[in-house]
Coordinates of C-alpha atoms and ligand atoms in Angstrom, one line a residue:
M1 CA 0.0 0.0 0.0
E2 CA 1.2 3.5 -0.8
Q3 CA 2.4 5.5 2.2
P4 CA -0.2 8.1 3.1
T5 CA 1.0 11.7 3.2
P6 CA 0.0 14.2 5.9
A7 CA -1.8 16.4 3.4
G8 CA -3.6 13.3 2.1
I9 CA -4.7 12.3 5.5
L10 CA -5.9 15.8 6.3
K11 CA -8.2 15.6 3.3
T12 CA -9.4 12.1 3.2
V13 CA -9.7 11.4 6.9
F14 CA -10.5 14.8 8.4
G15 CA -12.0 16.4 5.3
Y16 CA -10.0 19.6 5.6
D17 CA -8.2 21.3 2.7
E18 CA -5.5 23.2 4.4
F19 CA -3.3 23.0 7.5
R20 CA -3.6 25.7 10.1
P21 CA -0.4 27.7 11.0
H22 CA 2.4 25.5 12.3
Q23 CA 0.5 22.2 11.8
R24 CA 2.5 21.1 8.8
E25 CA 5.9 21.9 10.2
I26 CA 5.1 20.2 13.5
I27 CA 3.8 17.1 11.7
E28 CA 6.9 17.0 9.5
R29 CA 9.2 17.3 12.5
L30 CA 7.6 14.3 14.2
V31 CA 7.3 12.2 11.1
G32 CA 11.1 12.8 10.7
G33 CA 11.6 11.4 14.2
G34 CA 12.3 14.8 16.0
D35 CA 10.8 16.1 19.3
A36 CA 8.5 19.1 19.5
L37 CA 7.1 21.5 22.1
V38 CA 3.9 23.1 20.9
L39 CA 2.3 26.2 22.4
M40 CA -0.9 26.9 20.6
P41 CA -4.0 28.7 21.9
T42 CA -7.2 26.7 22.6
G43 CA -8.9 25.8 19.3
G44 CA -5.6 26.2 17.4
G45 CA -5.7 22.6 16.3
K46 CA -3.2 20.9 18.5
S47 CA -4.6 17.4 18.2
L48 CA -3.9 17.0 14.5
C49 CA -0.3 17.7 15.2
Y50 CA 0.1 14.2 16.8
Q51 CA -2.8 12.4 15.3
I52 CA -1.5 12.7 11.7
P53 CA 2.1 11.7 12.5
A54 CA 0.8 8.7 14.5
M55 CA -1.0 7.5 11.3
V56 CA 1.9 8.2 9.0
R57 CA 4.5 6.5 11.2
P58 CA 4.4 2.7 11.8
G59 CA 3.1 1.7 15.2
T60 CA 0.8 3.3 17.7
G61 CA 0.8 6.9 18.9
I62 CA 0.6 7.0 22.7
V63 CA -1.3 10.1 24.0
V64 CA -0.9 11.0 27.7
S65 CA -3.7 13.1 29.0
P66 CA -5.0 13.9 32.5
L67 CA -8.6 14.3 31.3
I68 CA -9.9 10.9 31.9
A69 CA -13.5 11.9 31.7
L70 CA -13.0 13.1 28.1
M71 CA -11.1 10.2 26.7
Q72 CA -14.1 8.2 25.7
D73 CA -15.6 11.1 23.7
Q74 CA -12.2 11.8 22.1
V75 CA -11.7 8.2 21.1
E76 CA -15.3 8.0 19.8
A77 CA -14.7 11.2 17.7
L78 CA -11.6 9.5 16.1
R79 CA -13.4 6.3 15.4
Q80 CA -16.1 8.2 13.6
L81 CA -13.3 9.3 11.3
G82 CA -12.3 5.7 10.7
I83 CA -9.2 6.1 12.9
R84 CA -8.3 3.0 15.0
A85 CA -8.2 4.6 18.5
A86 CA -8.7 3.3 22.1
F87 CA -8.1 4.4 25.6
L88 CA -6.8 2.9 28.8
N89 CA -7.9 4.4 32.2
S90 CA -9.6 3.4 35.4
M91 CA -13.0 3.6 33.8
L92 CA -12.4 0.4 31.8
D93 CA -13.1 -3.0 33.4
Q94 CA -10.4 -5.6 33.3
Q95 CA -11.7 -7.5 30.3
A96 CA -12.0 -4.3 28.2
A97 CA -8.5 -3.2 29.2
W98 CA -7.1 -6.6 28.3
E99 CA -8.6 -6.3 24.8
V100 CA -7.1 -2.9 24.3
E101 CA -3.7 -4.2 25.3
Q102 CA -4.0 -7.1 22.9
A103 CA -4.9 -4.6 20.1
L104 CA -1.8 -2.6 21.0
L105 CA 0.4 -5.6 20.8
A106 CA -1.1 -6.8 17.5
G107 CA -0.4 -3.4 15.9
D108 CA -4.1 -2.7 15.4
L109 CA -4.2 0.8 16.9
D110 CA -3.3 4.1 15.4
L111 CA -3.7 6.0 18.7
L112 CA -4.0 5.0 22.3
Y113 CA -5.0 7.5 25.0
V114 CA -3.6 6.7 28.5
A115 CA -3.9 8.4 31.9
P116 CA -0.4 9.4 33.2
E117 CA -0.7 7.3 36.4
R118 CA -1.6 4.3 34.3
L119 CA 1.3 4.8 31.9
M120 CA 3.8 4.8 34.7
M121 CA 2.8 1.4 36.0
P122 CA 5.6 -1.1 35.5
R123 CA 3.2 -3.4 33.7
M124 CA 2.2 -0.8 31.2
L125 CA 5.8 0.2 30.5
E126 CA 6.7 -3.5 29.9
L127 CA 3.7 -3.7 27.5
L128 CA 5.1 -0.7 25.6
D129 CA 8.5 -2.4 25.4
Q130 CA 6.8 -5.1 23.3
A131 CA 4.7 -2.9 21.2
E132 CA 5.6 -0.8 18.2
I133 CA 5.3 2.9 19.1
A134 CA 4.9 5.7 16.7
L135 CA 5.3 8.6 19.1
F136 CA 4.5 9.9 22.6
A137 CA 2.2 12.9 22.8
I138 CA 2.0 14.6 26.2
D139 CA -1.2 16.7 26.2
E140 CA -1.8 19.5 28.7
A141 CA 2.0 19.6 29.3
H142 CA 1.7 22.5 31.7
C143 CA 0.4 20.0 34.3
V144 CA 4.1 19.3 34.9
S145 CA 4.5 22.8 36.4
Q146 CA 4.4 22.9 40.2
W147 CA 3.5 26.6 40.1
G148 CA 0.5 26.2 37.9
H149 CA -3.0 25.5 39.1
D150 CA -3.2 22.2 37.2
F151 CA -0.2 20.5 38.7
R152 CA -0.2 16.7 38.4
P153 CA 2.6 14.9 40.3
E154 CA 2.5 11.9 37.8
Y155 CA 3.5 14.3 35.1
I156 CA 6.9 14.7 36.6
Q157 CA 7.7 11.1 36.1
L158 CA 7.0 11.4 32.4
S159 CA 10.7 12.1 31.8
V160 CA 11.1 8.3 32.2
L161 CA 9.7 8.0 28.6
H162 CA 12.8 9.7 27.2
E163 CA 15.2 7.4 29.1
R164 CA 13.4 4.2 28.4
F165 CA 12.4 4.9 24.7
P166 CA 15.1 7.3 23.5
A167 CA 14.5 6.6 19.8
I168 CA 10.8 7.5 19.9
P169 CA 9.7 11.1 19.1
R170 CA 7.9 13.0 21.7
I171 CA 5.6 16.0 21.4
A172 CA 4.4 18.1 24.4
L173 CA 1.4 20.4 23.9
T174 CA -0.2 23.1 25.9
A175 CA -2.2 26.3 25.6
T176 CA -0.8 27.8 28.8
A177 CA 2.4 29.4 27.8
D178 CA 4.1 31.9 30.0
G179 CA 7.9 31.8 29.9
P180 CA 8.5 30.2 33.3
T181 CA 6.0 27.4 32.6
R182 CA 7.6 26.8 29.2
R183 CA 11.0 26.5 30.8
E184 CA 9.7 24.1 33.4
I185 CA 8.1 21.9 30.7
V186 CA 11.4 21.7 28.8
E187 CA 13.4 20.9 31.9
R188 CA 11.2 18.4 33.5
L189 CA 10.2 16.5 30.4
D190 CA 13.8 16.5 29.1
L191 CA 12.9 18.4 26.0
A192 CA 16.0 20.5 25.5
K193 CA 16.4 19.2 22.0
A194 CA 12.8 19.6 21.0
E195 CA 12.0 22.2 18.4
Q196 CA 9.6 24.8 19.8
F197 CA 6.6 25.9 17.9
I198 CA 5.0 28.9 19.5
S199 CA 1.8 30.4 18.2
G200 CA 0.4 33.7 19.4
F201 CA -2.3 33.9 22.0
D202 CA -4.9 35.6 19.8
R203 CA -8.3 34.1 19.5
P204 CA -9.6 36.2 16.7
N205 CA -13.0 34.7 16.5
I206 CA -13.8 35.6 20.2
R207 CA -15.5 39.0 20.6
Y208 CA -14.6 40.7 23.9
R209 CA -17.4 42.7 25.4
I210 CA -17.5 44.2 28.9
A211 CA -20.1 46.5 30.4
E212 CA -21.0 48.0 33.7
N213 CA -23.4 46.2 35.9
T214 CA -26.0 48.8 36.8
G215 CA -28.1 46.5 38.8
N216 CA -30.1 44.7 36.1
A217 CA -27.5 42.1 35.3
R218 CA -29.9 39.2 35.1
D219 CA -32.3 40.8 32.6
R220 CA -29.4 41.9 30.4
L221 CA -28.0 38.3 30.5
L222 CA -31.4 37.0 29.5
R223 CA -31.7 39.5 26.6
F224 CA -28.2 38.5 25.5
L225 CA -29.0 34.8 25.6
R226 CA -32.3 35.2 23.8
Q227 CA -31.4 37.8 21.2
E228 CA -27.9 36.6 20.3
H229 CA -27.5 32.9 21.3
D230 CA -30.9 31.4 21.1
G231 CA -30.6 27.6 21.2
E232 CA -26.8 27.7 21.5
A233 CA -24.4 26.3 24.0
G234 CA -22.5 28.4 26.5
I235 CA -21.2 28.9 29.9
V236 CA -22.2 31.6 32.5
Y237 CA -19.7 32.1 35.3
C238 CA -20.7 33.4 38.7
L239 CA -18.5 34.0 41.7
T240 CA -20.4 32.0 44.4
R241 CA -22.3 28.8 44.5
K242 CA -25.4 30.6 45.8
K243 CA -25.4 32.9 42.8
V244 CA -25.0 29.9 40.5
D245 CA -28.1 28.2 42.0
Q246 CA -30.1 31.4 41.9
T247 CA -29.2 32.3 38.4
A248 CA -29.7 28.8 37.0
E249 CA -33.1 28.6 38.6
W250 CA -34.2 32.0 37.3
L251 CA -33.1 31.2 33.8
Q252 CA -34.8 27.8 33.9
G253 CA -38.0 29.7 34.9
K254 CA -37.6 31.7 31.8
G255 CA -37.7 28.5 29.7
L256 CA -34.1 28.1 28.8
V257 CA -32.2 24.8 29.0
V258 CA -29.9 25.6 31.9
L259 CA -27.9 23.4 34.3
P260 CA -25.9 24.4 37.4
Y261 CA -22.4 23.3 38.2
H262 CA -20.3 23.9 41.3
A263 CA -18.3 22.0 43.9
G264 CA -21.2 22.0 46.4
L265 CA -23.3 19.8 44.2
P266 CA -23.1 16.0 44.6
A267 CA -20.6 14.3 42.3
E268 CA -23.3 12.5 40.3
V269 CA -25.2 15.7 39.6
R270 CA -22.1 17.4 38.4
E271 CA -21.2 14.5 36.2
V272 CA -24.7 14.3 34.6
N273 CA -24.8 18.1 34.0
Q274 CA -21.4 18.1 32.5
Q275 CA -22.3 15.2 30.2
R276 CA -25.5 16.8 29.1
F277 CA -23.6 20.0 28.3
L278 CA -21.1 18.1 26.3
R279 CA -23.5 15.8 24.5
E280 CA -26.6 17.7 23.9
D281 CA -27.1 20.7 21.6
G282 CA -27.6 24.1 23.1
V283 CA -27.3 23.5 26.8
I284 CA -26.2 26.4 29.0
I285 CA -24.1 25.7 32.1
V286 CA -24.2 28.2 35.0
A287 CA -21.1 27.6 37.0
T288 CA -18.4 28.7 39.4
I289 CA -14.8 28.4 38.1
A290 CA -14.9 24.8 39.3
F291 CA -16.2 24.1 35.8
G292 CA -14.2 24.1 32.7
M293 CA -10.8 22.3 33.0
G294 CA -10.5 20.3 29.8
I295 CA -13.9 21.1 28.5
D296 CA -13.1 20.7 24.8
K297 CA -16.5 21.1 23.4
P298 CA -15.9 22.8 20.1
D299 CA -19.2 24.7 19.7
V300 CA -19.4 26.7 22.9
R301 CA -20.8 29.9 21.4
F302 CA -20.4 32.2 24.4
V303 CA -18.8 32.6 27.8
A304 CA -20.6 35.1 30.0
H305 CA -19.2 36.5 33.3
L306 CA -21.6 37.9 35.9
N307 CA -18.7 38.7 38.1
L308 CA -15.2 39.9 37.6
P309 CA -12.5 37.2 37.3
K310 CA -9.6 37.8 39.7
S311 CA -6.9 38.1 37.0
L312 CA -6.5 38.5 33.3
E313 CA -5.0 35.0 33.2
A314 CA -8.3 33.6 34.6
Y315 CA -10.3 35.8 32.2
Y316 CA -8.3 34.6 29.2
Q317 CA -8.6 31.0 30.2
E318 CA -12.3 31.1 31.0
T319 CA -13.3 33.0 27.9
G320 CA -11.0 30.8 25.9
R321 CA -13.5 28.0 26.2
A322 CA -15.7 29.7 23.7
G323 CA -15.3 29.1 20.0
R324 CA -12.8 26.3 19.7
D325 CA -14.2 25.4 16.3
G326 CA -13.1 28.8 15.0
A327 CA -16.6 30.1 14.4
S328 CA -17.5 33.4 16.0
A329 CA -18.2 33.4 19.7
D330 CA -18.8 36.0 22.5
A331 CA -16.9 36.7 25.7
W332 CA -19.5 38.8 27.5
M333 CA -19.1 40.3 30.9
L334 CA -20.9 42.6 33.3
Y335 CA -19.0 43.8 36.3
G336 CA -19.7 46.3 39.0
L337 CA -18.5 48.1 42.0
S338 CA -19.5 45.4 44.4
D339 CA -17.3 42.9 42.5
V340 CA -14.3 45.1 42.9
I341 CA -15.0 45.6 46.6
M342 CA -15.6 41.9 47.3
L343 CA -12.5 40.8 45.5
R344 CA -10.3 43.4 47.2
Q345 CA -11.7 42.3 50.6
M346 CA -11.2 38.6 49.8
Q347 CA -7.6 39.2 48.9
A348 CA -7.0 41.4 52.0
S349 CA -8.4 38.9 54.4
S350 CA -6.8 35.8 52.9
E351 CA -4.2 33.8 54.8
A352 CA -1.6 34.2 52.1
G353 CA 1.8 35.9 52.8
E354 CA 2.5 39.5 52.0
E355 CA 4.4 38.8 48.8
H356 CA 1.6 36.6 47.5
K357 CA -1.0 39.2 48.3
R358 CA 1.0 41.9 46.5
V359 CA 1.1 39.8 43.3
E360 CA -2.7 39.1 43.6
R361 CA -3.3 42.8 44.0
H362 CA -1.4 43.6 40.9
K363 CA -3.3 41.0 39.0
L364 CA -6.6 42.4 40.0
D365 CA -5.5 45.9 39.2
A366 CA -4.6 44.7 35.7
M367 CA -8.0 43.1 35.3
L368 CA -9.7 46.2 36.4
G369 CA -7.6 48.4 34.1
F370 CA -8.7 46.1 31.3
C371 CA -12.3 46.6 32.1
E372 CA -12.0 50.3 32.1
L373 CA -10.1 50.5 28.8
T374 CA -11.2 52.9 26.2
T375 CA -8.9 51.4 23.6
C376 CA -8.9 48.0 21.9
R377 CA -9.3 45.2 24.4
R378 CA -7.6 42.5 22.3
Q379 CA -4.4 44.6 21.9
A380 CA -4.3 45.1 25.7
L381 CA -4.9 41.5 26.5
L382 CA -2.3 40.2 24.1
R383 CA 0.2 42.8 25.3
Y384 CA -0.3 41.6 28.8
F385 CA 0.8 38.1 27.6
G386 CA 3.8 39.6 25.7
D387 CA 2.2 39.4 22.3
E388 CA 1.8 42.4 19.9
L389 CA -1.2 43.1 17.7
E390 CA -0.3 46.0 15.4
Q391 CA -3.8 47.3 14.6
P392 CA -6.9 47.5 16.8
C393 CA -8.8 44.3 16.3
G394 CA -12.2 45.5 15.1
N395 CA -13.8 42.7 17.1
C396 CA -14.2 43.9 20.6
D397 CA -16.7 46.3 22.1
T398 CA -14.3 49.3 22.3
C399 CA -13.4 48.9 18.6
L400 CA -16.9 48.4 17.5
E401 CA -18.3 51.3 19.4
A402 CA -15.7 53.7 20.8
P403 CA -16.6 54.4 24.4
E404 CA -17.2 58.1 25.3
T405 CA -14.9 59.7 27.8
W406 CA -15.5 62.8 29.9
D407 CA -13.5 65.2 32.1
A408 CA -14.4 63.8 35.5
T409 CA -11.9 66.0 37.4
V410 CA -14.3 68.1 39.4
P411 CA -16.8 65.3 40.3
A412 CA -13.8 63.2 41.3
Q413 CA -12.7 65.9 43.6
M414 CA -16.2 66.0 45.1
A415 CA -16.2 62.2 45.5
L416 CA -12.8 62.2 47.2
S417 CA -13.6 65.1 49.4
C418 CA -16.8 63.4 50.5
V419 CA -14.7 60.4 51.6
H420 CA -12.4 62.7 53.5
R421 CA -15.1 64.7 55.2
T422 CA -17.0 61.6 56.4
G423 CA -13.9 60.2 58.0
Q424 CA -12.9 57.5 55.5
R425 CA -15.2 54.9 57.1
F426 CA -18.2 54.6 54.8
G427 CA -19.1 52.6 51.8
V428 CA -20.2 53.7 48.4
N429 CA -23.9 53.7 49.0
Y430 CA -23.6 56.0 51.9
L431 CA -21.2 58.4 50.2
V432 CA -23.4 58.6 47.1
G433 CA -26.4 59.4 49.5
V434 CA -24.4 62.3 51.0
L435 CA -23.4 63.7 47.6
L436 CA -27.0 63.5 46.4
G437 CA -28.3 65.1 49.6
K438 CA -30.5 62.1 50.6
E439 CA -32.7 62.5 53.6
D440 CA -31.4 59.6 55.5
E441 CA -31.6 58.8 59.2
R442 CA -28.0 57.6 59.3
I443 CA -26.6 60.6 57.5
Q444 CA -28.4 62.8 59.9
R445 CA -27.3 60.9 63.0
F446 CA -23.7 61.3 61.9
G447 CA -24.2 64.9 61.2
H448 CA -23.2 64.5 57.6
D449 CA -26.1 66.6 56.4
R450 CA -24.2 69.6 57.6
I451 CA -20.9 69.0 55.8
P452 CA -20.1 71.0 52.6
T453 CA -20.3 68.0 50.3
Y454 CA -23.9 67.2 51.3
G455 CA -26.1 67.6 48.3
I456 CA -23.5 69.1 46.0
G457 CA -23.6 66.1 43.6
T458 CA -27.1 66.4 42.0
D459 CA -25.7 66.9 38.5
L460 CA -25.0 63.2 38.4
D461 CA -27.3 60.3 39.2
Q462 CA -26.8 57.4 41.5
N463 CA -25.4 55.1 38.8
E464 CA -23.1 57.7 37.5
W465 CA -21.6 58.3 41.0
R466 CA -21.2 54.6 41.5
N467 CA -19.5 54.3 38.2
L468 CA -17.2 57.2 39.1
Y469 CA -16.3 55.6 42.5
R470 CA -15.6 52.3 40.8
Q471 CA -13.2 53.9 38.4
L472 CA -11.5 55.8 41.2
I473 CA -11.0 52.4 43.0
A474 CA -9.9 50.7 39.8
R475 CA -7.3 53.4 39.3
G476 CA -6.1 53.1 42.9
L477 CA -7.2 56.6 44.0
L478 CA -9.3 55.0 46.6
A479 CA -8.7 51.9 48.7
V480 CA -11.2 49.5 50.2
D481 CA -10.7 49.2 54.0
I482 CA -9.4 45.8 55.1
E483 CA -11.6 45.4 58.2
G484 CA -14.2 44.2 55.8
Y485 CA -16.9 46.9 56.1
G486 CA -16.2 48.1 52.6
G487 CA -15.4 51.6 53.7
L488 CA -13.4 53.7 51.3
Q489 CA -10.1 55.4 52.1
L490 CA -8.0 57.9 50.3
T491 CA -4.6 56.8 49.0
E492 CA -1.5 58.8 48.3
A493 CA -2.3 58.6 44.6
C494 CA -5.4 60.8 44.9
R495 CA -3.5 63.8 46.1
P496 CA -2.6 65.3 42.7
V497 CA -6.3 65.0 41.8
L498 CA -7.5 66.7 45.0
R499 CA -4.9 69.5 44.4
G500 CA -6.1 69.9 40.8
D501 CA -2.6 69.1 39.4
V502 CA -4.0 66.5 37.0
T503 CA -7.2 66.1 35.1
L504 CA -9.0 62.8 35.0
Q505 CA -10.5 61.4 31.8
L506 CA -12.9 58.6 32.6
R507 CA -15.2 56.3 30.7
K508 CA -18.7 57.5 30.5
L509 CA -21.4 55.2 31.7
A510 CA -22.8 53.7 28.6
K511 CA -26.4 54.2 28.0
R512 CA -27.2 50.6 27.6
A513 CA -23.7 49.2 27.8
A514 CA -21.5 48.6 24.8
V515 CA -23.6 45.6 24.1
R516 CA -24.8 45.7 20.6
K517 CA -28.1 47.3 19.8
S518 CA -30.1 44.1 19.3
R519 CA -28.8 42.8 16.0
S520 CA -28.7 39.1 16.5
R521 CA -25.2 37.7 15.7
K522 CA -25.4 34.0 15.7
A523 CA -22.3 32.0 14.9
T524 CA -23.8 30.7 11.8
Q525 CA -25.4 33.7 10.5
F526 CA -28.1 33.3 7.9
S527 CA -30.6 36.0 6.9
E528 CA -32.7 34.0 4.5
P529 CA -35.6 32.2 6.2
A530 CA -35.0 29.1 4.0
D531 CA -31.4 29.0 5.1
I532 CA -32.3 29.3 8.8
E533 CA -34.8 26.6 8.4
L534 CA -32.4 24.2 6.6
F535 CA -29.8 24.8 9.2
D536 CA -32.2 23.9 11.9
R537 CA -33.3 20.7 10.1
L538 CA -29.7 19.7 9.6
R539 CA -29.1 20.1 13.3
E540 CA -32.2 18.0 14.1
R541 CA -30.9 15.3 11.8
R542 CA -27.5 15.5 13.5
L543 CA -29.2 15.1 16.9
E544 CA -31.1 12.0 15.8
L545 CA -27.9 10.5 14.5
S546 CA -26.0 11.3 17.6
K547 CA -28.6 9.8 19.8
E548 CA -28.6 6.6 17.7
Q549 CA -24.9 6.4 18.1
G550 CA -24.7 7.6 21.7
V551 CA -22.1 10.3 20.8
P552 CA -22.1 14.0 21.3
A553 CA -23.7 15.9 18.4
Y554 CA -20.5 17.7 17.4
V555 CA -18.8 14.3 16.9
I556 CA -21.1 13.7 13.9
F557 CA -20.4 17.2 12.3
H558 CA -19.4 20.6 13.6
D559 CA -21.7 23.6 13.2
A560 CA -19.3 25.0 10.7
T561 CA -19.7 21.9 8.5
L562 CA -23.5 22.1 8.6
A563 CA -23.3 25.8 7.9
E564 CA -21.3 25.1 4.8
M565 CA -23.9 22.6 3.7
V566 CA -26.5 25.3 4.0
E567 CA -24.4 27.7 1.9
R568 CA -23.4 25.3 -0.9
R569 CA -26.5 23.0 -0.9
P570 CA -24.5 19.9 -2.1
A571 CA -26.7 17.7 -4.3
S572 CA -24.5 14.7 -4.8
I573 CA -22.0 12.6 -2.9
Q574 CA -19.2 14.2 -4.9
Q575 CA -20.3 17.7 -3.9
M576 CA -20.8 16.6 -0.3
A577 CA -17.2 15.4 -0.2
E578 CA -16.0 18.9 -0.9
I579 CA -17.5 20.3 2.3
S580 CA -14.9 21.1 4.9
G581 CA -15.1 18.5 7.7
V582 CA -16.5 15.7 5.6
G583 CA -13.9 13.0 5.3
E584 CA -14.2 9.7 3.5
R585 CA -15.6 7.8 6.5
K586 CA -18.2 10.3 7.5
L587 CA -19.1 10.7 3.8
S588 CA -20.1 7.1 3.6
A589 CA -21.7 7.0 7.1
Y590 CA -23.7 10.2 6.9
G591 CA -23.5 11.7 3.4
E592 CA -26.8 10.2 2.2
A593 CA -28.6 11.2 5.3
F594 CA -27.7 14.8 5.1
L595 CA -28.2 14.9 1.3
D596 CA -31.7 13.7 1.9
T597 CA -32.3 16.4 4.4
I598 CA -31.0 19.1 2.0
A599 CA -33.1 17.7 -0.9
A600 CA -36.2 17.6 1.3
G601 CA -35.7 21.3 2.1
H602 CA -35.4 22.0 -1.6
D603 CA -38.7 20.3 -2.5
R604 CA -40.4 22.0 0.3
G605 CA -39.0 25.4 -0.9
H606 CA -40.6 24.7 -4.3
Q607 CA -43.9 23.8 -2.9
D608 CA -44.1 27.0 -0.9
R609 CA -43.6 29.1 -4.0
Ligands
ADP1 P1 -6.9 22.5 20.5 O1 -6.6 21.1 21.1 O2 -5.7 23.2 20.1 O3 -7.7 23.3 21.4 P2 -8.3 21.0 18.5 O4 -7.2 20.1 18.1 O5 -9.4 20.4 19.4 O6 -7.7 22.3 19.2 O7 -8.9 21.7 17.2 C1 -9.9 22.6 17.3 C2 -10.8 22.5 16.1 O8 -10.3 22.9 14.9 C3 -11.3 21.0 16.0 O9 -12.7 21.0 15.8 C4 -10.5 20.6 14.7 O10 -11.2 19.6 14.0 C5 -10.4 21.9 13.9 N1 -9.2 21.8 13.1 C6 -8.0 21.5 13.4 N2 -7.1 21.6 12.4 C7 -7.9 22.1 11.3 C8 -7.6 22.4 9.9 N3 -6.4 22.3 9.4 N4 -8.6 22.8 9.2 C9 -9.9 22.9 9.7 N5 -10.2 22.6 11.0 C10 -9.2 22.2 11.8
ZN2 ZN1 -10.5 45.6 19.5

């Protein structure tokens, strides 16, 4: 048989016409027997980088991954493509594991996924001695880093692979890629000779949008879900378990398909909810940050934050779960003053050492600064990670609708002065009450209805004052007191403003946030009713097939593939074969079924006319 080429496999097995950046070079490096370290953002297409060489080289590619819960779906997706794949982990019973081992020894596997603790067992290593191995792929390689949050002790032992199997090429892959972690991966996995392939961090299909929470966050979330992501899958992050439960329940009451996820739920419930999210179409998960590690569902169309993440690293990672398939996706966030105060308090009262607290404070400051930006968010985000984007991106809220700024110097002086005159003990609600001249029993009791700042602030309304205070905190002109009452205190940095030495340009409170007017922007955007209708029927068809097979819907075809079918309306098997994402195996398994669905729509269209 003729030796298959990487480009040939890309087309016939995966149904794709072109490699993404770096894929070809990485594949060639491994096929030639060299090692590689790959840093590629989520959705960049890391898996092909070891899957294709494993098929080109003789023997089985061994894939080490910590994400046991996902292995079954990953393997199923490969089998759907006609690739001979299997997995070995603690979820298999003895008999099933034995069969996989025999298949490995017989050379009947292209790819074998193994949990790291399993791989390190002496028995497993002896088995590998007897098998023919094409390569080792170490996925989620940052798990080797002791400083990261995903540290797995078993990963450290993976350097054994190099000692025991020196002739077999290795590829380590990760999406987490700061310099220290990268160096740690190289050192601990003995990859000094590996060629490094480093892609930028940009996720161009994700649209970043951040707006002030003016107290109606839930309604705005609902509007966002209904108008822009009707029937689509996504994640809503909240800070606390309680808020997760409340939000999920409220959205369910509005008729949406919503499931909660947090560490306080029983393990079975979490498992079921996660599986439904992965396998069904259009499920929304409302979750704390406990949800997400290794969620490689490709068609997550939005990630919404109802609270501020504690750092830009967290924001990038959480939003990065959207749009892995490359189709457009939203990173949507509302944040408000209370988030800022709560996070500052949590940090201040934590048990961590001073040095650690200082780092956390800087990270939160960077996150806040990012929220208050009046320039391109993507440029700022990439710059934070050491990447440059030359032009503003055109796909974030500040690019799409430049935020207005205003000279807030005088109101800022009033706000600061009010803090000073009330003794630096009070929270924002109280201060705003004083500025607006509210008739309030507490204000009277403290005698603050007789100070000069009482009632001088009626030019602005309550929301505008809160917005102003938030920005003053975000810029470090005010601090939140650490006793935990949320009182505001002046900092050194506010002096130049109070003296009038500097002016202060601030973001204006957006009328209705920088959130788009109401134009629906679905990932797969069709304006013709016939197209929308066909797309829906293709998705129905896909759902039926996925239920028959017991696999997630996206394993049959991605949204992008269905969308291309809508656009091109293939009418024959040959035309169907040209659609991106339709390889030979899927063509023979599903080609006819989808051709029927398309043809049925065509007939219906004619009858209507
Ligand atoms: P990562 O592991 O880097 O997050 P994946 O390997 O899961 O990304 O790939 C993300 C998506 O992109 C998958 O749906 C995959 O099928 C698709 N993909 C990968 N390479 C290509 C390509 N060359 N052309 C089209 N789609 C691709
Ligand atoms: Zn931008």
